Short mmCIF file of N, CA and C in Angstrom, two decimals:
data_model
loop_
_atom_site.label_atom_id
_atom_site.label_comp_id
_atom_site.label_asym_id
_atom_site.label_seq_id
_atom_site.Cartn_x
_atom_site.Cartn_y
_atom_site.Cartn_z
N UNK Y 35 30.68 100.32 -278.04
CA UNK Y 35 30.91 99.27 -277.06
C UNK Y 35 31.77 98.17 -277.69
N UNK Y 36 32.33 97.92 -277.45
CA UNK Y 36 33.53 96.46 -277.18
C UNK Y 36 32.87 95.30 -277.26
N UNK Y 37 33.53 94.79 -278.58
CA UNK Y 37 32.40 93.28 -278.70
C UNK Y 37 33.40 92.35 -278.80
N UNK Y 38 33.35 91.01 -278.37
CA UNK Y 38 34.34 89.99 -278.51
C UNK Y 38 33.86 88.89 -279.03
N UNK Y 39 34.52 88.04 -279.81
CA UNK Y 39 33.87 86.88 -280.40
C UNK Y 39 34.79 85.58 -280.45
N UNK Y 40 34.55 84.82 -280.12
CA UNK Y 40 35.66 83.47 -279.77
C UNK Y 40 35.03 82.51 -280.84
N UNK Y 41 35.82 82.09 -282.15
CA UNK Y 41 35.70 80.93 -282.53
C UNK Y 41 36.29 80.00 -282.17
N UNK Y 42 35.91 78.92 -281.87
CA UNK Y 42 36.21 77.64 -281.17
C UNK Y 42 35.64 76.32 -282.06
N UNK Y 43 36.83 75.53 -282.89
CA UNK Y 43 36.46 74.37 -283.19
C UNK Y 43 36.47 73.29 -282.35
N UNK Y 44 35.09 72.32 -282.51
CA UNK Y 44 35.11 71.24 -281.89
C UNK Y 44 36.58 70.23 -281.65
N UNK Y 45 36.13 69.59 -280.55
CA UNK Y 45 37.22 69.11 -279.71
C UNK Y 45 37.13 67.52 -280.84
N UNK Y 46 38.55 66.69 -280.35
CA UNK Y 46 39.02 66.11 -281.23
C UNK Y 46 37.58 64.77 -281.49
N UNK Y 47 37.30 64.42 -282.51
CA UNK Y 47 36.38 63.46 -282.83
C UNK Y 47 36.32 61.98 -282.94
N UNK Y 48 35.44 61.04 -282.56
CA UNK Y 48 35.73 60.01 -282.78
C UNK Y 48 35.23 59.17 -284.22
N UNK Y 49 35.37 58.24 -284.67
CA UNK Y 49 35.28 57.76 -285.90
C UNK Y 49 34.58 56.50 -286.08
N UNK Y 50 33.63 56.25 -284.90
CA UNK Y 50 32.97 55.22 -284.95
C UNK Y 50 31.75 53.69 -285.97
N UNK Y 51 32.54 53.36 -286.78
CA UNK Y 51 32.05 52.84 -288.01
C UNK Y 51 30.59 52.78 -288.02
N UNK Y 52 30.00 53.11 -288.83
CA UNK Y 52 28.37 53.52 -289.37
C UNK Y 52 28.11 54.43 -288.77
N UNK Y 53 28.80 55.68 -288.58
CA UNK Y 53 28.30 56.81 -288.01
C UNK Y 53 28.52 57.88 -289.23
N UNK Y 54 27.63 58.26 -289.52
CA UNK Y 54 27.67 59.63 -290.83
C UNK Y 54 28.50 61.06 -289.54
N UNK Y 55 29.14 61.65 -290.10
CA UNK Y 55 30.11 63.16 -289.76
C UNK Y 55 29.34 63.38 -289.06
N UNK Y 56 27.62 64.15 -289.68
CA UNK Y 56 27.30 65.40 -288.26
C UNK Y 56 26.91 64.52 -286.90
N UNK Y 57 26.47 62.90 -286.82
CA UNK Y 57 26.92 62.40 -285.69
C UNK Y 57 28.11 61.96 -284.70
N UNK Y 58 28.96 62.13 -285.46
CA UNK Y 58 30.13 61.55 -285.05
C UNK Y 58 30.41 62.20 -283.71
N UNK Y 59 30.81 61.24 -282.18
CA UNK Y 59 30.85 61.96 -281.07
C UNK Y 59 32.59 62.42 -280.61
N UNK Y 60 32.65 62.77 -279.73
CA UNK Y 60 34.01 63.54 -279.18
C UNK Y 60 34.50 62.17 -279.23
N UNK Y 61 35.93 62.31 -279.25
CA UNK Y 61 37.10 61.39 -278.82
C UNK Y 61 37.03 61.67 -277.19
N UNK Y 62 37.56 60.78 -276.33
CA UNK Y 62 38.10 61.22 -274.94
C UNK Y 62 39.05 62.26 -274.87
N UNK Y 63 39.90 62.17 -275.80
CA UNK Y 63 41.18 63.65 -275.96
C UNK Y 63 40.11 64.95 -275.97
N UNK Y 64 39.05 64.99 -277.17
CA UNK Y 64 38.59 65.62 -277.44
C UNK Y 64 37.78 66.23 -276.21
N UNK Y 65 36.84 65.50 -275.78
CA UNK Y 65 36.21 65.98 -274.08
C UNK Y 65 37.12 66.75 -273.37
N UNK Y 66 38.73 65.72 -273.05
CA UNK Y 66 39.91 66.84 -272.43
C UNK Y 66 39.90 67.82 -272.30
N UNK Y 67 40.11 67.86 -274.03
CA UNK Y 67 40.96 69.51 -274.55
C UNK Y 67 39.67 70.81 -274.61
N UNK Y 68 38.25 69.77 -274.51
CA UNK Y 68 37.55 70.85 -274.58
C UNK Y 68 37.25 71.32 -272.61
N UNK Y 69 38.14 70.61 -272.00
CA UNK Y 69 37.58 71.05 -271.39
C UNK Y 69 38.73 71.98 -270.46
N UNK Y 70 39.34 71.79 -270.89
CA UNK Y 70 40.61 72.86 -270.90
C UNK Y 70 40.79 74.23 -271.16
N UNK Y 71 39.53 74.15 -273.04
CA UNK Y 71 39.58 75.14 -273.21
C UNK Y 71 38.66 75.89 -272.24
N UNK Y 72 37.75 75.23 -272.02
CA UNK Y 72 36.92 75.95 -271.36
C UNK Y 72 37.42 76.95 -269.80
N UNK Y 73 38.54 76.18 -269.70
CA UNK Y 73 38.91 76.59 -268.25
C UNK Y 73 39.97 78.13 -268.56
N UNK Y 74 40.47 78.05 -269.79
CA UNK Y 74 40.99 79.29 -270.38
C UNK Y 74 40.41 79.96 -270.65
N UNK Y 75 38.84 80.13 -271.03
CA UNK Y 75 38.23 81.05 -271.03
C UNK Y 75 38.00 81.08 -269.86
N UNK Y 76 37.59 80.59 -269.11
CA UNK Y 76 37.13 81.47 -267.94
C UNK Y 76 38.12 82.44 -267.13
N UNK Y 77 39.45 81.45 -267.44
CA UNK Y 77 40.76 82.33 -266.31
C UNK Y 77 40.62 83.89 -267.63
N UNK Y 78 40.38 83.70 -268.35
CA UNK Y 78 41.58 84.54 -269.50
C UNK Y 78 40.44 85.69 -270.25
N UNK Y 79 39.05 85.66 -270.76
CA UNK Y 79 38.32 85.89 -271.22
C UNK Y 79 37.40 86.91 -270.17
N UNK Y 80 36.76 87.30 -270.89
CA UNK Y 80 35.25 88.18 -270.63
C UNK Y 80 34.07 87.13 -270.38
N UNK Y 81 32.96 87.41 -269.34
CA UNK Y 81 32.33 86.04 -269.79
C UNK Y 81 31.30 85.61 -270.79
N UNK Y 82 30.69 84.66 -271.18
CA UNK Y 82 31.07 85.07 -272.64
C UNK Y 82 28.80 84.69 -272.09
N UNK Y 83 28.03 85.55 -273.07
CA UNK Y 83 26.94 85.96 -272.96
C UNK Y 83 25.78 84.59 -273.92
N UNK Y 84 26.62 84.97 -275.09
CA UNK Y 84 25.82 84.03 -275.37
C UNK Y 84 26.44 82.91 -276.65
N UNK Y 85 25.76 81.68 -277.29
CA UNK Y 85 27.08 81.10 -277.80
C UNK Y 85 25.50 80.84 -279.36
N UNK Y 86 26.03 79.69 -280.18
CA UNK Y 86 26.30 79.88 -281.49
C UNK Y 86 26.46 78.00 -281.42
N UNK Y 87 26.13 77.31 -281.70
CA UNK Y 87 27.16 75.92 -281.79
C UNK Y 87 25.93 75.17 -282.72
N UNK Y 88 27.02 74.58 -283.55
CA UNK Y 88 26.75 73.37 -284.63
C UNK Y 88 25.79 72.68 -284.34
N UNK Y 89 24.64 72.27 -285.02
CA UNK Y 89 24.44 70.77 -284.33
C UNK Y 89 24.81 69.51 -284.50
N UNK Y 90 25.84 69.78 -284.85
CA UNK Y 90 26.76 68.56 -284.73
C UNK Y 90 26.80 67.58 -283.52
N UNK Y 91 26.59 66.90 -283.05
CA UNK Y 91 27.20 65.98 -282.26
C UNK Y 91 28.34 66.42 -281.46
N UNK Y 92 29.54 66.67 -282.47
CA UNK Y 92 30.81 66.71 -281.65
C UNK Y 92 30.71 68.00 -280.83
N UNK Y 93 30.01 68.74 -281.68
CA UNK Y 93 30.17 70.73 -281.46
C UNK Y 93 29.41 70.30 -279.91
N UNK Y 94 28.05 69.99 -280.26
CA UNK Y 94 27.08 70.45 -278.95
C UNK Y 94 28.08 69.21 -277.91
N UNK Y 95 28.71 68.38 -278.03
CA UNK Y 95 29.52 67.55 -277.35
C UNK Y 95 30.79 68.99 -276.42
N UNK Y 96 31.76 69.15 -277.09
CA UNK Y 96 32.22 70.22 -277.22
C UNK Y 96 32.28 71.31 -275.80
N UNK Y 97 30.57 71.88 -276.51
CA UNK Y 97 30.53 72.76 -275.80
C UNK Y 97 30.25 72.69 -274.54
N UNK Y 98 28.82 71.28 -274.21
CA UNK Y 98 29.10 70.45 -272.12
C UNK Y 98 30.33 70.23 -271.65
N UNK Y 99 31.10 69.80 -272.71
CA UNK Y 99 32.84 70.21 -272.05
C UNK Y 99 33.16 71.39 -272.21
N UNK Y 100 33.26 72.78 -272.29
CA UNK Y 100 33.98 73.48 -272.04
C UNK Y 100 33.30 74.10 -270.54
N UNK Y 101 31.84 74.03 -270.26
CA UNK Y 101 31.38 73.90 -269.28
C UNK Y 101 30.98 75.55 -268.84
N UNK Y 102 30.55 75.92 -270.28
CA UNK Y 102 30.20 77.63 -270.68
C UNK Y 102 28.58 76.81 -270.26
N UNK Y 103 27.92 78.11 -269.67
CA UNK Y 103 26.24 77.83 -269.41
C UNK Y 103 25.59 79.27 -269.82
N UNK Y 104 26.19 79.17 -270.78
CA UNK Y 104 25.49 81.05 -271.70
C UNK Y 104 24.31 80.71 -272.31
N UNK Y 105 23.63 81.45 -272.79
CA UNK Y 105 22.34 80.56 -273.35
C UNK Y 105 22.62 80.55 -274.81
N UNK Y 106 22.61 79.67 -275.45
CA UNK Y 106 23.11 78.87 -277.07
C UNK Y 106 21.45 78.52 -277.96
N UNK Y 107 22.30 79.07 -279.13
CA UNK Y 107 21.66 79.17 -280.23
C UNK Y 107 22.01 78.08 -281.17
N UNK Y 108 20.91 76.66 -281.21
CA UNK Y 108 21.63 75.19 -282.11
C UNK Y 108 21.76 76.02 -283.44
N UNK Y 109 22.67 76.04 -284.49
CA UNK Y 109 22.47 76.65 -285.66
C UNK Y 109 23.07 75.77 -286.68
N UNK Y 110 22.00 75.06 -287.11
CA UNK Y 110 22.18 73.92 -288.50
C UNK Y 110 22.75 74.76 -289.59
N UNK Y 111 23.61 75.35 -289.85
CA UNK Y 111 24.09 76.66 -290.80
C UNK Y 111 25.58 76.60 -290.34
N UNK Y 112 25.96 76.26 -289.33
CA UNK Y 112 27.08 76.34 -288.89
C UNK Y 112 27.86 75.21 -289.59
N UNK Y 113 27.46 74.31 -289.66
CA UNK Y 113 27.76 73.08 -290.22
C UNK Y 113 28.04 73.10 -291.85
N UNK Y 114 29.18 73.16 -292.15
CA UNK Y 114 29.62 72.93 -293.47
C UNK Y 114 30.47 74.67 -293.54
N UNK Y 115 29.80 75.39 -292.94
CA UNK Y 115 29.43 76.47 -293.67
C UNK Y 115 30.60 77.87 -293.92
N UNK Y 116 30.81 78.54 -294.83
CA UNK Y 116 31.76 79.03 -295.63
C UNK Y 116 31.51 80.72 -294.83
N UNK Y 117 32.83 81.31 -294.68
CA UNK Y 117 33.04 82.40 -294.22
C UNK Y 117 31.78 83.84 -293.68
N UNK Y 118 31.50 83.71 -295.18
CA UNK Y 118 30.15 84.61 -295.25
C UNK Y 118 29.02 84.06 -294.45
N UNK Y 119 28.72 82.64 -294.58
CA UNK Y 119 27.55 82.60 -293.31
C UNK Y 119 27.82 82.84 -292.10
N UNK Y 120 29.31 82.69 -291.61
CA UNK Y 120 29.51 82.32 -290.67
C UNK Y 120 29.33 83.71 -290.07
N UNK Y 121 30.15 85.09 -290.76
CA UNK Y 121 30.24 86.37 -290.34
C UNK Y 121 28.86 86.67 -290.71
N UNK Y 122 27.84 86.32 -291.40
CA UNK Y 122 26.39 86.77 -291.13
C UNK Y 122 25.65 86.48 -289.91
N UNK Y 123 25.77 85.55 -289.70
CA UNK Y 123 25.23 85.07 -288.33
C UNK Y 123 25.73 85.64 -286.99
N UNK Y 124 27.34 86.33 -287.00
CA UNK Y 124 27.90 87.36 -286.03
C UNK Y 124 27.09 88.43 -286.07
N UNK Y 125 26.86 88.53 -287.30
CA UNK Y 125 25.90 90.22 -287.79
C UNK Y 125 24.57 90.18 -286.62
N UNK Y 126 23.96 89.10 -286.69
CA UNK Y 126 22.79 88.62 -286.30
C UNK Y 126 22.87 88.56 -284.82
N UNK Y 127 24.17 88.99 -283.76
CA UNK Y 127 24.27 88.98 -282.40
C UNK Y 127 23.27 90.06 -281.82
N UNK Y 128 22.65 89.61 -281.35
CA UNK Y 128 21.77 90.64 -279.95
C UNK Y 128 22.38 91.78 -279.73
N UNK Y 129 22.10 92.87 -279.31
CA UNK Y 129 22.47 94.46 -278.87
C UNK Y 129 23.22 94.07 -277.65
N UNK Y 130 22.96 93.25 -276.50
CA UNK Y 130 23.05 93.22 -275.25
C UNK Y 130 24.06 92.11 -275.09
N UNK Y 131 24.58 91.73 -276.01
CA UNK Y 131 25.72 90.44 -275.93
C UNK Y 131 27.23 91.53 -276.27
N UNK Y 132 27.82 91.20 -275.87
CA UNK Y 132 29.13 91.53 -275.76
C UNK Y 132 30.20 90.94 -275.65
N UNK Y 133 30.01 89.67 -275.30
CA UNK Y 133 30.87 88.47 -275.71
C UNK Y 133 30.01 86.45 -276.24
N UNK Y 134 30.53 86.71 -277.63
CA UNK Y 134 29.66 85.81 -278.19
C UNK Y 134 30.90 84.59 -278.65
N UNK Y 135 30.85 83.26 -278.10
CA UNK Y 135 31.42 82.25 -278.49
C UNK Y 135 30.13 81.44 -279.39
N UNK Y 136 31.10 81.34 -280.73
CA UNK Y 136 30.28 80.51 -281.55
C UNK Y 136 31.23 79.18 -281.87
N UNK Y 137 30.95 77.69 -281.89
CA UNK Y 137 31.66 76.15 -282.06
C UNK Y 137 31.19 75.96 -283.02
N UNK Y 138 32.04 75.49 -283.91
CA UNK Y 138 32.02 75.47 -285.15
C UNK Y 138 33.20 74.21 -285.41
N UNK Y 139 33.33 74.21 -286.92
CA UNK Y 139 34.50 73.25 -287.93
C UNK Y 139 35.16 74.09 -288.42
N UNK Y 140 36.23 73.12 -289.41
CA UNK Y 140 37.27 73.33 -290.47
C UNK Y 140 36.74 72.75 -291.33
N UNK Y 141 36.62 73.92 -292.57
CA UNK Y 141 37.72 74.82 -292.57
C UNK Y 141 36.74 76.68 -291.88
N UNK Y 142 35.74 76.33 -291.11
CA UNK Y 142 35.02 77.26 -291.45
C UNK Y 142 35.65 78.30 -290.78
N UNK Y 143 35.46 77.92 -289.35
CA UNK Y 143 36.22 78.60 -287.90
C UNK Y 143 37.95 79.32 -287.84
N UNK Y 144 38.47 79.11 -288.79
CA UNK Y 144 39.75 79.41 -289.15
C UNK Y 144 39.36 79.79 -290.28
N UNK Y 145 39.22 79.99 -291.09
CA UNK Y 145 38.72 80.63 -292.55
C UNK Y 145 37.82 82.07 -292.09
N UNK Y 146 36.89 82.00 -291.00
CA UNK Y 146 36.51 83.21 -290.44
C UNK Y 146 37.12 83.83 -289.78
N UNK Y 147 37.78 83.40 -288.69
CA UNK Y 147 39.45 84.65 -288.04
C UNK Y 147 39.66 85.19 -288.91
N UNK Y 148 40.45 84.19 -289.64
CA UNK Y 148 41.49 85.09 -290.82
C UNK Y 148 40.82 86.32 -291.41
N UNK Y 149 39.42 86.16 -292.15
CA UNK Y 149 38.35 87.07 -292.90
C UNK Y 149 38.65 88.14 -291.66
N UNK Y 150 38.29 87.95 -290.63
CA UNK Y 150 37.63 89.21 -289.71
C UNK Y 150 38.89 89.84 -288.92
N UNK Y 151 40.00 89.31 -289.34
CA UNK Y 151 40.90 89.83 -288.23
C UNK Y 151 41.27 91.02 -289.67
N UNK Y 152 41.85 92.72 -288.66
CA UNK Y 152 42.51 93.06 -289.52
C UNK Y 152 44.15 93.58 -289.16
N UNK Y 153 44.81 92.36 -287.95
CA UNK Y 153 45.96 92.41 -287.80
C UNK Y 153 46.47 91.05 -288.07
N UNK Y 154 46.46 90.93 -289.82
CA UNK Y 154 47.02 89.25 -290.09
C UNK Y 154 48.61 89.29 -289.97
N UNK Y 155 49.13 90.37 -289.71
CA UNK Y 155 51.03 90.16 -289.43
C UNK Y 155 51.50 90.12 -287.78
N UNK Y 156 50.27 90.13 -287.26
CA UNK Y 156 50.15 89.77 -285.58
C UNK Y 156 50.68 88.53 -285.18
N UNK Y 157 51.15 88.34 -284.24
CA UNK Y 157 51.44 86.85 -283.74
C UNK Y 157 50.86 85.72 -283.65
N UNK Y 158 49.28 85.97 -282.84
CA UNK Y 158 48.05 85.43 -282.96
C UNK Y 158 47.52 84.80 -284.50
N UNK Y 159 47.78 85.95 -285.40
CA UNK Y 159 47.35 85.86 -286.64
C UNK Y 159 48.21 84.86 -287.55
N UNK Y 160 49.54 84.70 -287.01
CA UNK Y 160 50.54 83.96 -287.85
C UNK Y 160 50.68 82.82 -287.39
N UNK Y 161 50.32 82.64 -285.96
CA UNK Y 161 49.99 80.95 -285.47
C UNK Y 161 48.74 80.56 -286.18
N UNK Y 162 47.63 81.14 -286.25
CA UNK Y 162 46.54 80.82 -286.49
C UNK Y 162 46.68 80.00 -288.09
N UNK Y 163 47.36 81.13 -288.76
CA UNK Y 163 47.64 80.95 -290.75
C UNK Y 163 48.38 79.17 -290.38
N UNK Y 164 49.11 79.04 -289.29
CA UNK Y 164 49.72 77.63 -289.94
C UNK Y 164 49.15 76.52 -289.43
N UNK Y 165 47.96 76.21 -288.41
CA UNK Y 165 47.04 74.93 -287.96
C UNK Y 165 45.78 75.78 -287.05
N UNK Y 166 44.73 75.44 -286.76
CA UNK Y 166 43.94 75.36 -286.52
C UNK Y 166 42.97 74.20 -285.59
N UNK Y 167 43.94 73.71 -284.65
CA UNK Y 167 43.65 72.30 -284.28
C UNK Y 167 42.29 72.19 -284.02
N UNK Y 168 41.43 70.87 -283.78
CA UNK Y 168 40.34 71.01 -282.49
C UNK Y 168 40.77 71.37 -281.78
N UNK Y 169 39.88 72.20 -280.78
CA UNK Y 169 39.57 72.79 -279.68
C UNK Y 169 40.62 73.87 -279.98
N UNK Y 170 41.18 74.14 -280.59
CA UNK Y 170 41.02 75.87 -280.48
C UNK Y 170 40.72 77.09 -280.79
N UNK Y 171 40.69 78.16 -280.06
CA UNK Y 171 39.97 79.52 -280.14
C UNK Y 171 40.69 80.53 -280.97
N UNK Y 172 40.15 81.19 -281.72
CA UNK Y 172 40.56 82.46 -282.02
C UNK Y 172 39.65 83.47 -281.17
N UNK Y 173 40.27 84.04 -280.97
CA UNK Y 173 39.68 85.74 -279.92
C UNK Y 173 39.67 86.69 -280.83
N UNK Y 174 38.75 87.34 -281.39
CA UNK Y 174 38.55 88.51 -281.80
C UNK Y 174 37.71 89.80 -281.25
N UNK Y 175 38.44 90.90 -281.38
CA UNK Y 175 37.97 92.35 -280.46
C UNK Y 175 37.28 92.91 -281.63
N UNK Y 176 36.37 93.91 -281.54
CA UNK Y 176 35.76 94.70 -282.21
C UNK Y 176 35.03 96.26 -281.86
N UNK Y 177 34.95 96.83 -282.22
CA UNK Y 177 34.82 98.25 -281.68
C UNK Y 177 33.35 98.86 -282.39
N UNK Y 178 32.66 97.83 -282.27
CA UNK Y 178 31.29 98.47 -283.29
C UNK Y 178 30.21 97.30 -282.79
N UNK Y 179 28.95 97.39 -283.38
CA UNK Y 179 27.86 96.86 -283.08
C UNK Y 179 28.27 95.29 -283.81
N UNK Y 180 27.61 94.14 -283.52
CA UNK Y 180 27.60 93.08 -283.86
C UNK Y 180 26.99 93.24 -285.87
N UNK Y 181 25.98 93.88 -285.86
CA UNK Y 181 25.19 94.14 -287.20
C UNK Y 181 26.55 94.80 -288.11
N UNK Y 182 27.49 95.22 -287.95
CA UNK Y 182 28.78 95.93 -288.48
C UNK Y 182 29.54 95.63 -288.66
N UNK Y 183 29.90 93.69 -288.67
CA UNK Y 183 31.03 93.51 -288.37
C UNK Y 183 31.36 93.01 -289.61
N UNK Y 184 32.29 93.16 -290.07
CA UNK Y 184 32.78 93.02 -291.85
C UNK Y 184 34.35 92.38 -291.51
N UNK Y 185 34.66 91.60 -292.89
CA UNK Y 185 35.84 91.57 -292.89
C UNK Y 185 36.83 92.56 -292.71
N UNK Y 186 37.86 91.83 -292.08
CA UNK Y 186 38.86 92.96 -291.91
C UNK Y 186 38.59 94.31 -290.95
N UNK Y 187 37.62 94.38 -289.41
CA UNK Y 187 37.01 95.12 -289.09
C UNK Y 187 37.64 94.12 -287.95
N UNK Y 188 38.00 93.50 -287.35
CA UNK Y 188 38.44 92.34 -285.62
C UNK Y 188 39.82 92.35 -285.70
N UNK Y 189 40.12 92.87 -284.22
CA UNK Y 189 41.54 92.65 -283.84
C UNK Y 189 41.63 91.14 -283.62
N UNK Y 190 42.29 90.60 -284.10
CA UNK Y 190 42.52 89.06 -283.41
C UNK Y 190 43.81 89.11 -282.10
N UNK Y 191 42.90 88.73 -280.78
CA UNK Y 191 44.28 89.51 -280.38
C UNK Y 191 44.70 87.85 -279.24
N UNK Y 192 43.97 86.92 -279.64
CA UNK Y 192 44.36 85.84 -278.69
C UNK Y 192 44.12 84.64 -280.03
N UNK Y 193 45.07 83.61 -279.79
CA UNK Y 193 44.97 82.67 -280.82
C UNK Y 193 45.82 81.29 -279.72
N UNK Y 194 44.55 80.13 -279.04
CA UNK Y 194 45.02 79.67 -278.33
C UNK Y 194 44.58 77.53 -278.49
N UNK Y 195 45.98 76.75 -278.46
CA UNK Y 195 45.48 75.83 -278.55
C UNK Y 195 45.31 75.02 -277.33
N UNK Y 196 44.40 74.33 -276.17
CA UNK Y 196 44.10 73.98 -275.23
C UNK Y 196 44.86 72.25 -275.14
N UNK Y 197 45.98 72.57 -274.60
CA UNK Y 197 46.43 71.19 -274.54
C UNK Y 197 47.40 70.95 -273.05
#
């Protein structure tokens, strides 16, 4: 079965003095663009089953803007966190999900495409290598169970910035 996975970094942030990072809330751009993206997934995407998001502030901000109502998993792990957690926690998708958006940061969410895609001379793949803005998605395809998914095992076949 056909599995899809959308990383999506949080939408642009605001910088509000005495606020530590994992509170820090959306910018107004940021609400925008997330909610833009959201409207590209729906025209453009599969719908997406179940999601994955930071508890960040901005992330769970984020994701009421993209205006996805999948049922979400808060995951304090997401936050900071380096390639390998990130593709462990894909591992960790349900049998019955088939399209999983997980919201996430930089450098994590772009550091995991790259890992999981294994068409990096793709178009998708060569926009992706040079920015990574907020709010946008990498799309990755897969042809195996969620528990299987390894580097270098995801077509990256959409790489999109919502503006």
């Amino acid at each position: 079965m056909a599995r899809t996975l959308i990383l999506m970094r949080h939408g642009k942030s605001a910088y509000p003095e005495g606020v530590g990072d994992h509170e820090r809330p959306l910018a107004p751009r940021g609400r925008r663009e997330a909610g833009l993206a959201g409207d590209w997934l729906r025209a453009t995407q599969p719908p997406i089953d179940a999601v994955r998001c930071s508890t960040a502030t901005r992330t769970r901000q984020t994701l009421t803007a993209t205006g996805v109502t999948a049922p979400v998993v808060f995951e304090p792990g997401i936050y900071e966190a380096a390639p390998e957690t990130l593709i462990e926690l894909v591992r960790l998708g349900d049998d019955d999900v088939t399209t999983l958006l997980m919201v996430g940061h930089a450098p994590g969410m772009p550091w995991t495409a790259w890992e999981l895609a294994s068409n990096r001379d793709a178009a998708p793949a060569v926009e992706l290598s040079r920015k990574f803005p907020t709010s946008a998605l990498a799309v990755l395809r897969f042809d195996r169970d969620w528990a299987d998914v390894d580097p270098g095992t995801g077509e990256l076949v959409h790489f999109h910035i919502p503006r």
